[in-house]
XYZ file of C-alpha atoms in Angstrom:
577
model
C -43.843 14.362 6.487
C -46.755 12.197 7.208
C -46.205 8.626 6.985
C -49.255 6.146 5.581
C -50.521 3.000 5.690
C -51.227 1.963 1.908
C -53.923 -0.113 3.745
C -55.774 -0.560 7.376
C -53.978 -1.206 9.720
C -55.832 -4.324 11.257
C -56.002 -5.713 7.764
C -52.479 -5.321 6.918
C -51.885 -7.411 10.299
C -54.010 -10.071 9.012
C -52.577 -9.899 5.247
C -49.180 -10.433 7.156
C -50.202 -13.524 9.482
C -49.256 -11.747 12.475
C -52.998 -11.784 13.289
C -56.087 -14.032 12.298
C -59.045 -12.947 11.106
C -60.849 -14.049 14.017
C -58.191 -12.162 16.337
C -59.040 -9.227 14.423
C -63.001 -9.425 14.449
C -62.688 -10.055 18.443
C -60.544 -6.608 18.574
C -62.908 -4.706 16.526
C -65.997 -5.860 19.033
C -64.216 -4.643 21.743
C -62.765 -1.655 20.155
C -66.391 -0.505 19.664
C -67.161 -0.953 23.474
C -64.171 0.666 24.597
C -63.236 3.301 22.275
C -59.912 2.277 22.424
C -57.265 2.678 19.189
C -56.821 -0.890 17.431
C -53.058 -1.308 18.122
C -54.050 -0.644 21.755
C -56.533 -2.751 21.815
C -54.799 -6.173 20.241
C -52.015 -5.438 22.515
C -54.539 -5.333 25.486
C -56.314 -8.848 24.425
C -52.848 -10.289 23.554
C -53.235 -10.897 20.019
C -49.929 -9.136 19.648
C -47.149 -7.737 21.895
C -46.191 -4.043 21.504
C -42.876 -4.972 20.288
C -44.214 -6.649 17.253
C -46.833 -3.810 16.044
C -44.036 -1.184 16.691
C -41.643 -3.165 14.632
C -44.719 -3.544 11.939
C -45.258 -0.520 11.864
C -41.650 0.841 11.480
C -41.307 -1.730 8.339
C -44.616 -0.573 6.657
C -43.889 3.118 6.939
C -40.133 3.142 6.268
C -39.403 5.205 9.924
C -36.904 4.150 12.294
C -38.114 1.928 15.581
C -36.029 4.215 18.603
C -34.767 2.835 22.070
C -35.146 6.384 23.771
C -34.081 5.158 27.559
C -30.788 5.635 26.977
C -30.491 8.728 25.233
C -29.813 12.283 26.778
C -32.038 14.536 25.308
C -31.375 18.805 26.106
C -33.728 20.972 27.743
C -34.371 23.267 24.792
C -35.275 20.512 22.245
C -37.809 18.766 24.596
C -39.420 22.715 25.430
C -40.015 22.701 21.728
C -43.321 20.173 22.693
C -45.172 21.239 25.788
C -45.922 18.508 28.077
C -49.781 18.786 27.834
C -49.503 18.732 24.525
C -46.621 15.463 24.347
C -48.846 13.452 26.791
C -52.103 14.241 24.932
C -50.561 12.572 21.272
C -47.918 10.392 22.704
C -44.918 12.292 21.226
C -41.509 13.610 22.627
C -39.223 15.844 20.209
C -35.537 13.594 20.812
C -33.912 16.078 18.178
C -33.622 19.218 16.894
C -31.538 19.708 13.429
C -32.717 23.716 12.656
C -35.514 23.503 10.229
C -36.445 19.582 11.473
C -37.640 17.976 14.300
C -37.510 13.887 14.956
C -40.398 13.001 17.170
C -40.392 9.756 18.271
C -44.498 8.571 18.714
C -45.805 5.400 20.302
C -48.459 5.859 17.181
C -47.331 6.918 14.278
C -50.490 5.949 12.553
C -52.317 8.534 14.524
C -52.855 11.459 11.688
C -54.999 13.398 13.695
C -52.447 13.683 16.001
C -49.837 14.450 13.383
C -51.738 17.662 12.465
C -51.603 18.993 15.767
C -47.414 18.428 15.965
C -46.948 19.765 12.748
C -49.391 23.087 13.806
C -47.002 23.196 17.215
C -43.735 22.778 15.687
C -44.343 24.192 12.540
C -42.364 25.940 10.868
C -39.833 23.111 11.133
C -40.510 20.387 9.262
C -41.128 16.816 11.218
C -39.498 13.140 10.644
C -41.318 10.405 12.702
C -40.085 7.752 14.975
C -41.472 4.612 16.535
C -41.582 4.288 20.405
C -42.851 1.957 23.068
C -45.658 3.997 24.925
C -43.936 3.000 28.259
C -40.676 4.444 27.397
C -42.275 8.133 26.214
C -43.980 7.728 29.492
C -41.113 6.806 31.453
C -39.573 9.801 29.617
C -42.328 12.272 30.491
C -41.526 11.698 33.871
C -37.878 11.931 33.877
C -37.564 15.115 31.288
C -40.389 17.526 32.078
C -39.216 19.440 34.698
C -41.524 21.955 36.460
C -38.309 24.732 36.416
C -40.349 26.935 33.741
C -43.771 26.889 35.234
C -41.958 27.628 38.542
C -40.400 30.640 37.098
C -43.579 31.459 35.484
C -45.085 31.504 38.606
C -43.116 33.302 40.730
C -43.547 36.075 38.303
C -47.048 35.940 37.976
C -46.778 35.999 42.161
C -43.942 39.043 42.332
C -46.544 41.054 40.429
C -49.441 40.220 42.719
C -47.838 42.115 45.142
C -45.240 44.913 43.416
C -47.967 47.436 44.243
C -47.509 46.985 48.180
C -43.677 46.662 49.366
C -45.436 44.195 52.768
C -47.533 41.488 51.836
C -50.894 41.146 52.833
C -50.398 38.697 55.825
C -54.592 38.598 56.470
C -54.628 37.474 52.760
C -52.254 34.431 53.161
C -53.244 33.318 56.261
C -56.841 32.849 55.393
C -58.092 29.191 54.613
C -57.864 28.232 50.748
C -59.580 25.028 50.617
C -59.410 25.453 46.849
C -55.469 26.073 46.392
C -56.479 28.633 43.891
C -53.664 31.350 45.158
C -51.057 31.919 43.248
C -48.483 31.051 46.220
C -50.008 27.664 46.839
C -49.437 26.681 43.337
C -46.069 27.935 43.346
C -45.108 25.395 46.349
C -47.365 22.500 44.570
C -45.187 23.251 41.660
C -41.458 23.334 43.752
C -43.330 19.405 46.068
C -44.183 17.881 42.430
C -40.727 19.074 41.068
C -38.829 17.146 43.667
C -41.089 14.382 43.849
C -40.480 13.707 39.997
C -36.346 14.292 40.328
C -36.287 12.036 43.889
C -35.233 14.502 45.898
C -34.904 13.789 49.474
C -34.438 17.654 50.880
C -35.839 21.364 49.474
C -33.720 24.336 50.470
C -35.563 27.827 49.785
C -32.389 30.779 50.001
C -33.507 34.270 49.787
C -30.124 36.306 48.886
C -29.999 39.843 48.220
C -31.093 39.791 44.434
C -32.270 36.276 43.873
C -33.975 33.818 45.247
C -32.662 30.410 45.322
C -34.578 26.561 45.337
C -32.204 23.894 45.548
C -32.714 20.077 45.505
C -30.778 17.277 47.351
C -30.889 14.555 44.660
C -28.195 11.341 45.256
C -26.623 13.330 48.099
C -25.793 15.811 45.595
C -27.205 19.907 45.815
C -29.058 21.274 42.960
C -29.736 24.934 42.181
C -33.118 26.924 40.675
C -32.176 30.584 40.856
C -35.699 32.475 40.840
C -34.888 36.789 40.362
C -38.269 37.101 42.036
C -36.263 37.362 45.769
C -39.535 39.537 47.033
C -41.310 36.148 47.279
C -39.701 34.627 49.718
C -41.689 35.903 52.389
C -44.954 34.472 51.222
C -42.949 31.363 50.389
C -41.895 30.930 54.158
C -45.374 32.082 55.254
C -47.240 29.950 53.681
C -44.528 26.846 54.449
C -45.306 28.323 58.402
C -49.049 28.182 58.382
C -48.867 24.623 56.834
C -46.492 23.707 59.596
C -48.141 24.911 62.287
C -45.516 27.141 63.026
C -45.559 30.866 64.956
C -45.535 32.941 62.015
C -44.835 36.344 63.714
C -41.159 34.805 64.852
C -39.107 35.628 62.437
C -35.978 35.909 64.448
C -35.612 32.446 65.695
C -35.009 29.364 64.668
C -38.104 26.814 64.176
C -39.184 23.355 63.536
C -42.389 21.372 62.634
C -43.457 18.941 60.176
C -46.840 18.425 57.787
C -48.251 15.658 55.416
C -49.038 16.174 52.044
C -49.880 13.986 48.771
C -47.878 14.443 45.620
C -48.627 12.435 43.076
C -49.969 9.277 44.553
C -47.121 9.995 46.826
C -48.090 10.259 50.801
C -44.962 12.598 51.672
C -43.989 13.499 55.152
C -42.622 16.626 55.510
C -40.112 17.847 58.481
C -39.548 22.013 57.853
C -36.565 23.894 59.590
C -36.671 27.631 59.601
C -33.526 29.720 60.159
C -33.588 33.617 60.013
C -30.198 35.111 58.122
C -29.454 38.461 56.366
C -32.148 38.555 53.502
C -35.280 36.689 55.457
C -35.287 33.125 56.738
C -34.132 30.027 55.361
C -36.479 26.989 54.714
C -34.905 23.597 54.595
C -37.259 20.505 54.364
C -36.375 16.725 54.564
C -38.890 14.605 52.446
C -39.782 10.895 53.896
C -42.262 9.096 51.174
C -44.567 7.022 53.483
C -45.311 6.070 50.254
C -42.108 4.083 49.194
C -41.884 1.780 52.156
C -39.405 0.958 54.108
C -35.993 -0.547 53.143
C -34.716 -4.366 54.799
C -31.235 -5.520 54.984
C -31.157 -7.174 51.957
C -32.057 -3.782 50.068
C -29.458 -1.688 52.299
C -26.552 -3.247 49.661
C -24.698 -4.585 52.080
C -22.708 -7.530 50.624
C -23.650 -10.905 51.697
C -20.956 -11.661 54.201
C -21.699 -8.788 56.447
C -25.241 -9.127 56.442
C -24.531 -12.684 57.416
C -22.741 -11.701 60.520
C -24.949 -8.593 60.996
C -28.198 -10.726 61.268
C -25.896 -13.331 63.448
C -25.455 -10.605 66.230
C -29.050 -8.901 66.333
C -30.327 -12.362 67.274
C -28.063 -12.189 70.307
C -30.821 -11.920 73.446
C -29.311 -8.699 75.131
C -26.187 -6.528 74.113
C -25.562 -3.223 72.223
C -25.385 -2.290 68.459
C -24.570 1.108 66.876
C -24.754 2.566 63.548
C -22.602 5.467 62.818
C -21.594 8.151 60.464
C -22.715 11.604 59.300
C -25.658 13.011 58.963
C -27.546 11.430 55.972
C -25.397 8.688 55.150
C -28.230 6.442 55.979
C -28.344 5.330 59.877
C -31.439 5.511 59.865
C -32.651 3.383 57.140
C -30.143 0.691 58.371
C -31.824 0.419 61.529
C -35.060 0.319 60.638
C -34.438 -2.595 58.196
C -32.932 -4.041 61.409
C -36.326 -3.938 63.169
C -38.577 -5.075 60.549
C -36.343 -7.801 60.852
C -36.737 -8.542 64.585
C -40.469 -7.040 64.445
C -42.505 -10.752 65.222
C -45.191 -10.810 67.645
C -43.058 -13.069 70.417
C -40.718 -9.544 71.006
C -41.698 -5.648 72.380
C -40.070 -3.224 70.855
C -39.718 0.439 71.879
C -38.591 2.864 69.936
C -37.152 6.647 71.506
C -36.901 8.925 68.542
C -36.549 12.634 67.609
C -38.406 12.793 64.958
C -40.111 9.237 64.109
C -39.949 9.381 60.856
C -41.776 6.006 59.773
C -44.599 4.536 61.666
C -44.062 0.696 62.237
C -46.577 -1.948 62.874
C -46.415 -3.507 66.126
C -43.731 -1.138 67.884
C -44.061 1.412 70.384
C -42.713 4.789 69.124
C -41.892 7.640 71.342
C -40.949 11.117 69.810
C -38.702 13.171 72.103
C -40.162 16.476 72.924
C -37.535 18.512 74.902
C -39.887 21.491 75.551
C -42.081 19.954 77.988
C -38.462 17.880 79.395
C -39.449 14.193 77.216
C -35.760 14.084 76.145
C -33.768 10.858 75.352
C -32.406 9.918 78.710
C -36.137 10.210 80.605
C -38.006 8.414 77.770
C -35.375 5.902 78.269
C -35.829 5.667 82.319
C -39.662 4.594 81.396
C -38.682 2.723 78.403
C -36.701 -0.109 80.885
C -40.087 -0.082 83.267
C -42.442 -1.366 79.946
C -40.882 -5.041 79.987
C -39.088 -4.038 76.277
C -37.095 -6.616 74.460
C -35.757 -4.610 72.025
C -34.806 -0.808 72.747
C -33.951 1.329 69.727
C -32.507 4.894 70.866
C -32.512 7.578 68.575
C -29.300 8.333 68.979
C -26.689 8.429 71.639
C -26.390 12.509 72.398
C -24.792 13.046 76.298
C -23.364 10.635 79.077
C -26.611 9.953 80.766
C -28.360 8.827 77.820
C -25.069 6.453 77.004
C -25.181 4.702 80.612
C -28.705 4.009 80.382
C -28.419 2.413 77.361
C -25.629 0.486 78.038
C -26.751 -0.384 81.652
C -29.945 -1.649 79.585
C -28.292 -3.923 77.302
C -26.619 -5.218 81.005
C -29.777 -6.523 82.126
C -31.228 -8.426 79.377
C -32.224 -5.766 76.377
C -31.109 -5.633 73.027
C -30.513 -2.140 72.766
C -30.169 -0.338 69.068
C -28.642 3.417 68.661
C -26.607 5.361 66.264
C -23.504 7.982 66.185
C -22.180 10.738 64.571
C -18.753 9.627 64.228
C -16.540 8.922 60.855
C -16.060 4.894 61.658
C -16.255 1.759 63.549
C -13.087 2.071 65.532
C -13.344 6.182 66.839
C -17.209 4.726 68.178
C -16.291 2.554 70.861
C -13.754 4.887 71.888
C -16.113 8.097 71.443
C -18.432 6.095 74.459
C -15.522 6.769 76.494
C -14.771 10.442 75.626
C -18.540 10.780 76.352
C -17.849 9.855 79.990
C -18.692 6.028 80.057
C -17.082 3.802 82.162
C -14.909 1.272 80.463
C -15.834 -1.657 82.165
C -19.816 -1.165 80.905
C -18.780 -0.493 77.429
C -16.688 -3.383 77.546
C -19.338 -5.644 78.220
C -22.254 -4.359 76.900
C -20.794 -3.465 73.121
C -20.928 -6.159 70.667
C -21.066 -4.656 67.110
C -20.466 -1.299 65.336
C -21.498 -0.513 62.056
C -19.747 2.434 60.265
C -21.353 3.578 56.722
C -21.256 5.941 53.773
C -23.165 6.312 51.048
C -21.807 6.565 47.761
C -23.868 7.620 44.141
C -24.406 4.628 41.963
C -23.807 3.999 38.332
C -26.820 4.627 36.207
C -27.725 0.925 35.234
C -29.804 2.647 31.929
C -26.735 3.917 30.660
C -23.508 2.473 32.214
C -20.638 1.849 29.747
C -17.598 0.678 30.210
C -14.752 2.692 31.632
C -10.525 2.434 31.033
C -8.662 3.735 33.667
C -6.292 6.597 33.285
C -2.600 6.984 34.341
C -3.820 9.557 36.615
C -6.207 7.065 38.056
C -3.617 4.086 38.116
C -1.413 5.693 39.762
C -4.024 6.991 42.409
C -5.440 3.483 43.069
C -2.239 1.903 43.581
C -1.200 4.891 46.368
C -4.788 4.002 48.314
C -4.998 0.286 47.759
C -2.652 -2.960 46.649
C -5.963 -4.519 45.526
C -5.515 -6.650 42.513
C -7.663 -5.017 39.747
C -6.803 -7.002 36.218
C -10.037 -8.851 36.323
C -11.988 -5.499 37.694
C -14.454 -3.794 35.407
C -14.657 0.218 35.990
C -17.851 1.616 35.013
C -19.163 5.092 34.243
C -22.770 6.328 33.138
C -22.829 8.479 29.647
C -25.920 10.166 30.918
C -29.092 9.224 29.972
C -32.933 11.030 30.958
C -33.007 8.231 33.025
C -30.630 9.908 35.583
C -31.407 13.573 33.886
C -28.137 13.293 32.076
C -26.092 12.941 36.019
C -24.832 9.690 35.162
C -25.429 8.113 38.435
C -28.887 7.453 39.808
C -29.978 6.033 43.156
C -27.202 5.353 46.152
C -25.836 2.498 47.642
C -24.373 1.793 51.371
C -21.152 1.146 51.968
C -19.686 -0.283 55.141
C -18.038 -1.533 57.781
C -18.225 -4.220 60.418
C -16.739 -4.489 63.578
C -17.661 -7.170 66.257
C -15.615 -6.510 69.260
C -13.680 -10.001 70.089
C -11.253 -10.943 73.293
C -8.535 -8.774 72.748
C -10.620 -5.774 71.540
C -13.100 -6.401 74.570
C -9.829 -6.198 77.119
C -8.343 -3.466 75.665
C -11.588 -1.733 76.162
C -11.706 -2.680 80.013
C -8.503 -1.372 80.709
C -9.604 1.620 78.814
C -6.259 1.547 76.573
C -7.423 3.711 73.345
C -3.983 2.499 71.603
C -4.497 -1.181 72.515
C -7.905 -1.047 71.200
C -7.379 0.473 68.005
C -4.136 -1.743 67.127
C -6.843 -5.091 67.864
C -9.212 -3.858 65.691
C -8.007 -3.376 62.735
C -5.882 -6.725 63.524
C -9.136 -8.416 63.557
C -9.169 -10.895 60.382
C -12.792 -9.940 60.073
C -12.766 -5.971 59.939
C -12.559 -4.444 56.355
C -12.384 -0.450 57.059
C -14.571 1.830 54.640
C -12.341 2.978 52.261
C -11.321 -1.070 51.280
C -15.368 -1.902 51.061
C -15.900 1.404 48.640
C -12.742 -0.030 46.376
C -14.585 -3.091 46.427
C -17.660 -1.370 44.850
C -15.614 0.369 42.277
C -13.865 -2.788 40.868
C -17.079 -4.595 40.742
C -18.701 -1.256 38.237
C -21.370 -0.519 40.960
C -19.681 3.129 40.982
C -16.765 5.618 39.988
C -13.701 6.502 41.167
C -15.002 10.234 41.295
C -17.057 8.769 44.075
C -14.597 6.438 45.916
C -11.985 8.867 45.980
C -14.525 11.313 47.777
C -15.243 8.618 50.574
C -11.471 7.214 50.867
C -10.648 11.155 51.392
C -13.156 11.496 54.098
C -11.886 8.417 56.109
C -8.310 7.592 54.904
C -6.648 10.064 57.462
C -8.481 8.894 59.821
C -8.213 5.423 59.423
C -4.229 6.205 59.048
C -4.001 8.258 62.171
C -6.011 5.009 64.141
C -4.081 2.061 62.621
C -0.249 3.861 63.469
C -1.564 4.418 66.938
């Protein structure tokens, strides 16, 4: 069903005082020079906001005005409009009732454009909707996955070769300065995929029978399952070449890294290549250059311990660490530390393996163990270059630990990380690692311990009542007061592709090693030490920081309880001790 204006639309604006007559003439002169539509156009010279002609037009032709962010809309009723086809008229199909359609349109006036829907949808019939243009784009974005064109082709790529069971290596390792091959648009298609869904990792999984493409998205795995499994060698070959990699190893393990451009996005691209049963598997961390870097006040770290954080990294020498797991964001934490001490009056050297932003100002070194550049040598030279600032990679072996420590002795600040669960098990993981007590004693000052945890979707967050099940679970982990709390949970929304949950956010904690902590430490009593800390008035452990988070609606208990199971044991085991 077509709707129609009884009149045009710029005089109906005017007949309705929303415009003047002069307003209208001035849009109509520049209309002609641009070509633009009219709406567009009085929007553009601010004669009228898009919220008012979207509500006009909803009165005048009788069809609902739609708030699409927060609505989760399936798979199979946005397939019904191909995206060429949805960007080219401004339309998105938000429901699908059998033999109707409701398209919501950010110009419903646009009849040429209703001819081509009803042609494509046809033979449903088609109710209209009113959008804002910037919320159909947003949804673009957010619902058009590239899942079916990868399927499409990997099929269109298993063919190219069923005739020969071995690919044509000469074929695939010849230049293509016109990415015209059918396996270099496949891997466009899988880059612009996860750049759309904010994925931070590719995995590419041949198996026996399948072959599978799965995205890190939130800290959360998910899975493409392609049956064209005879691909994966190109896949890898092509990932190789593009790596700079030896692509006539295929039975050991390899690493490299390549830059590429998705979307307006400069993406940095470290590749890791393991061989197993059915081929070699391809996992890929992406960094967007792009995006910029995060500072401490976009970490989420709650006032009060970024107070005392930035309090100790203006100390002149000393050492701080950042620990947890791999990708629970170390990194990011201590690179929002140096833009922070990054001013022109302080050198800064970093030792790193990979770099994986390039900072103004600061001298990066990136470990290269082949040729013997490891962590502990660059660090040797790094005390000869006058630094005031030393950030370490990480602290790996013994050797690498004294150094560092002996550095932030003698006047350096010196910044690493560890892969341990929390604060506490840090210091006393220096030790285990063979450092003397006495230099970890006086050369440690602060330890910060994080997680990361999903967050609620802000688009679509409703309120949440606890369970008995969940009652009764938060009052065995915590005897935090939570009448006043307010529990949160997202419905699911295309915002967060129906998850629930979109971005991360840091949680932590703090500890700053005071007198009794700092002679426990010298005497090198593990049990002493651990009973100070978590005496300390200042030290809130993990789990207490992520129940914090919870009560405040940031995110779920699905999450917390994920995190306090990680680290309550732990944090049991250290505080009876």
């Amino acid at each position: 069903m077509k709707p129609k204006l009884k009149m045009r639309l710029g005089d109906l604006l005017v007949q309705e005082h929303i415009i003047t007559e002069e307003q209208l003439q001035q849009a109509l002169a520049e209309q002609r020079n641009t070509g633009k539509k009219l709406g567009r156009t009085l929007i553009d010279l601010s004669c009228i906001t898009e919220q008012q002609l979207l509500q006009f037009l909803s009165h005048q032709l009788n069809i609902p005005f739609l708030d699409i962010s927060k609505r989760a809309i399936a798979a199979n009723v946005i397939g019904l409009l191909p995206e060429v086809q949805a960007r080219r008229y401004r339309a998105l199909v938000v429901e699908d009732n059998g033999d109707s359609v409701l398209v919501a349109m950010s110009d419903p006036a646009d009849l040429q454009a209703m001819d081509h829907l009803e042609l494509q949808l046809a033979p449903k019939t088609i109710s209209i909707a009113v959008v804002t243009e910037q919320q159909l784009l947003d949804a673009f974005d957010n619902l058009y996955r590239r899942t079916d064109e990868i399927a499409q082709i990997a099929g269109r790529l298993e063919e190219e070769y069923a005739a020969d069971e071995l690919f044509d290596l000469g074929s695939l390792t010849e230049a293509d300065s016109d990415n015209e091959t059918t396996v270099v648009k496949l891997l466009q298609s899988i880059f612009e995929d996860a750049v759309q869904m904010r994925a931070s990792d590719i995995h590419i999984e041949p198996g026996e029978k399948s072959l599978r493409i799965r995205q890190r998205i939130d800290g959360q795995l998910h899975e493409n399952i392609l049956p064209e499994v005879s691909i994966a060698a190109a896949l890898v070959l092509r990932l190789k070449l593009m790596a700079g990699l030896d692509i006539s190893e295929k039975r050991l393990p390899q690493d490299g890294r390549f830059h590429m451009e998705i979307k307006g996005h400069k993406i940095d691209v470290r590749m890791s290549t393991m061989p197993i049963y059915h081929g070699e598997s391809v996992v890929m961390r992406l960094l967007d250059q792009s995006a910029g870097l995060l500072t401490l006040n976009e970490t989420g770290m709650p006032p009060e311990m970024l107070a005392r954080v930035r309090r100790q990294i203006k100390r002149p020498h000393g050492m701080l660490l950042v620990t947890g797991p791999t990708g629970s964001g170390k990194t990011t934490t201590l690179y929002g530390v140096l833009s922070e001490l990054n001013t022109a009056d302080r050198k800064i050297i970093t030792v790193e393996d990979p770099v994986e932003y390039q900072l103004p100002r600061i001298n990066q070194v990136q470990v290269n163990h082949k040729i013997g550049l490891d962590f502990s040598n660059v660090l040797r030279t790094t005390l000869r270059q006058d630094p005031d600032i030393i950030m370490v990679g990480e602290m790996r072996d013994q050797e690498t630990v004294e150094i560092g420590l002996r550095g932030a002795l003698t006047g350096h600040f010196v910044l690493s990380t560890l892969h341990t669960n929390d604060a506490v098990t840090s210091a006393l993981r220096l030790l285990d690692m063979g450092a003397a007590s006495y230099l970890v004693a006086s050369a440690l000052r602060v330890i910060i311990a994080q997680r990361l945890v999903r967050r609620v979707c802000q688009n679509c967050a409703i309120d949440y009542h606890l369970t008995a099940q969940d009652k009764v679970w938060l009052s065995s982990v915590s005897q935090m007061d939570y009448s006043k709390a307010t529990f949160r949970v997202g419905a699911g929304c295309q915002s967060c592709n129906g998850s629930g949950y979109r971005g991360r956010i840091g949680v932590f904690e703090i500890l700053e090693l005071d007198e009794p902590m700092i002679e426990a430490m010298r005497t090198g009593n593990p049990q002493d030490f651990t009973r100070a800390a978590y005496q300390s008035p200042n030290f809130t452990p993990l789990a207490e920081s992520a129940l914090k988070y919870l009560a405040q609606g940031m995110t779920t208990i699905e999450e917390v309880a994920k995190l306090v199971e990680d680290v309550s044991d732990i944090e049991l085991e250290l505080s009876e001790a």
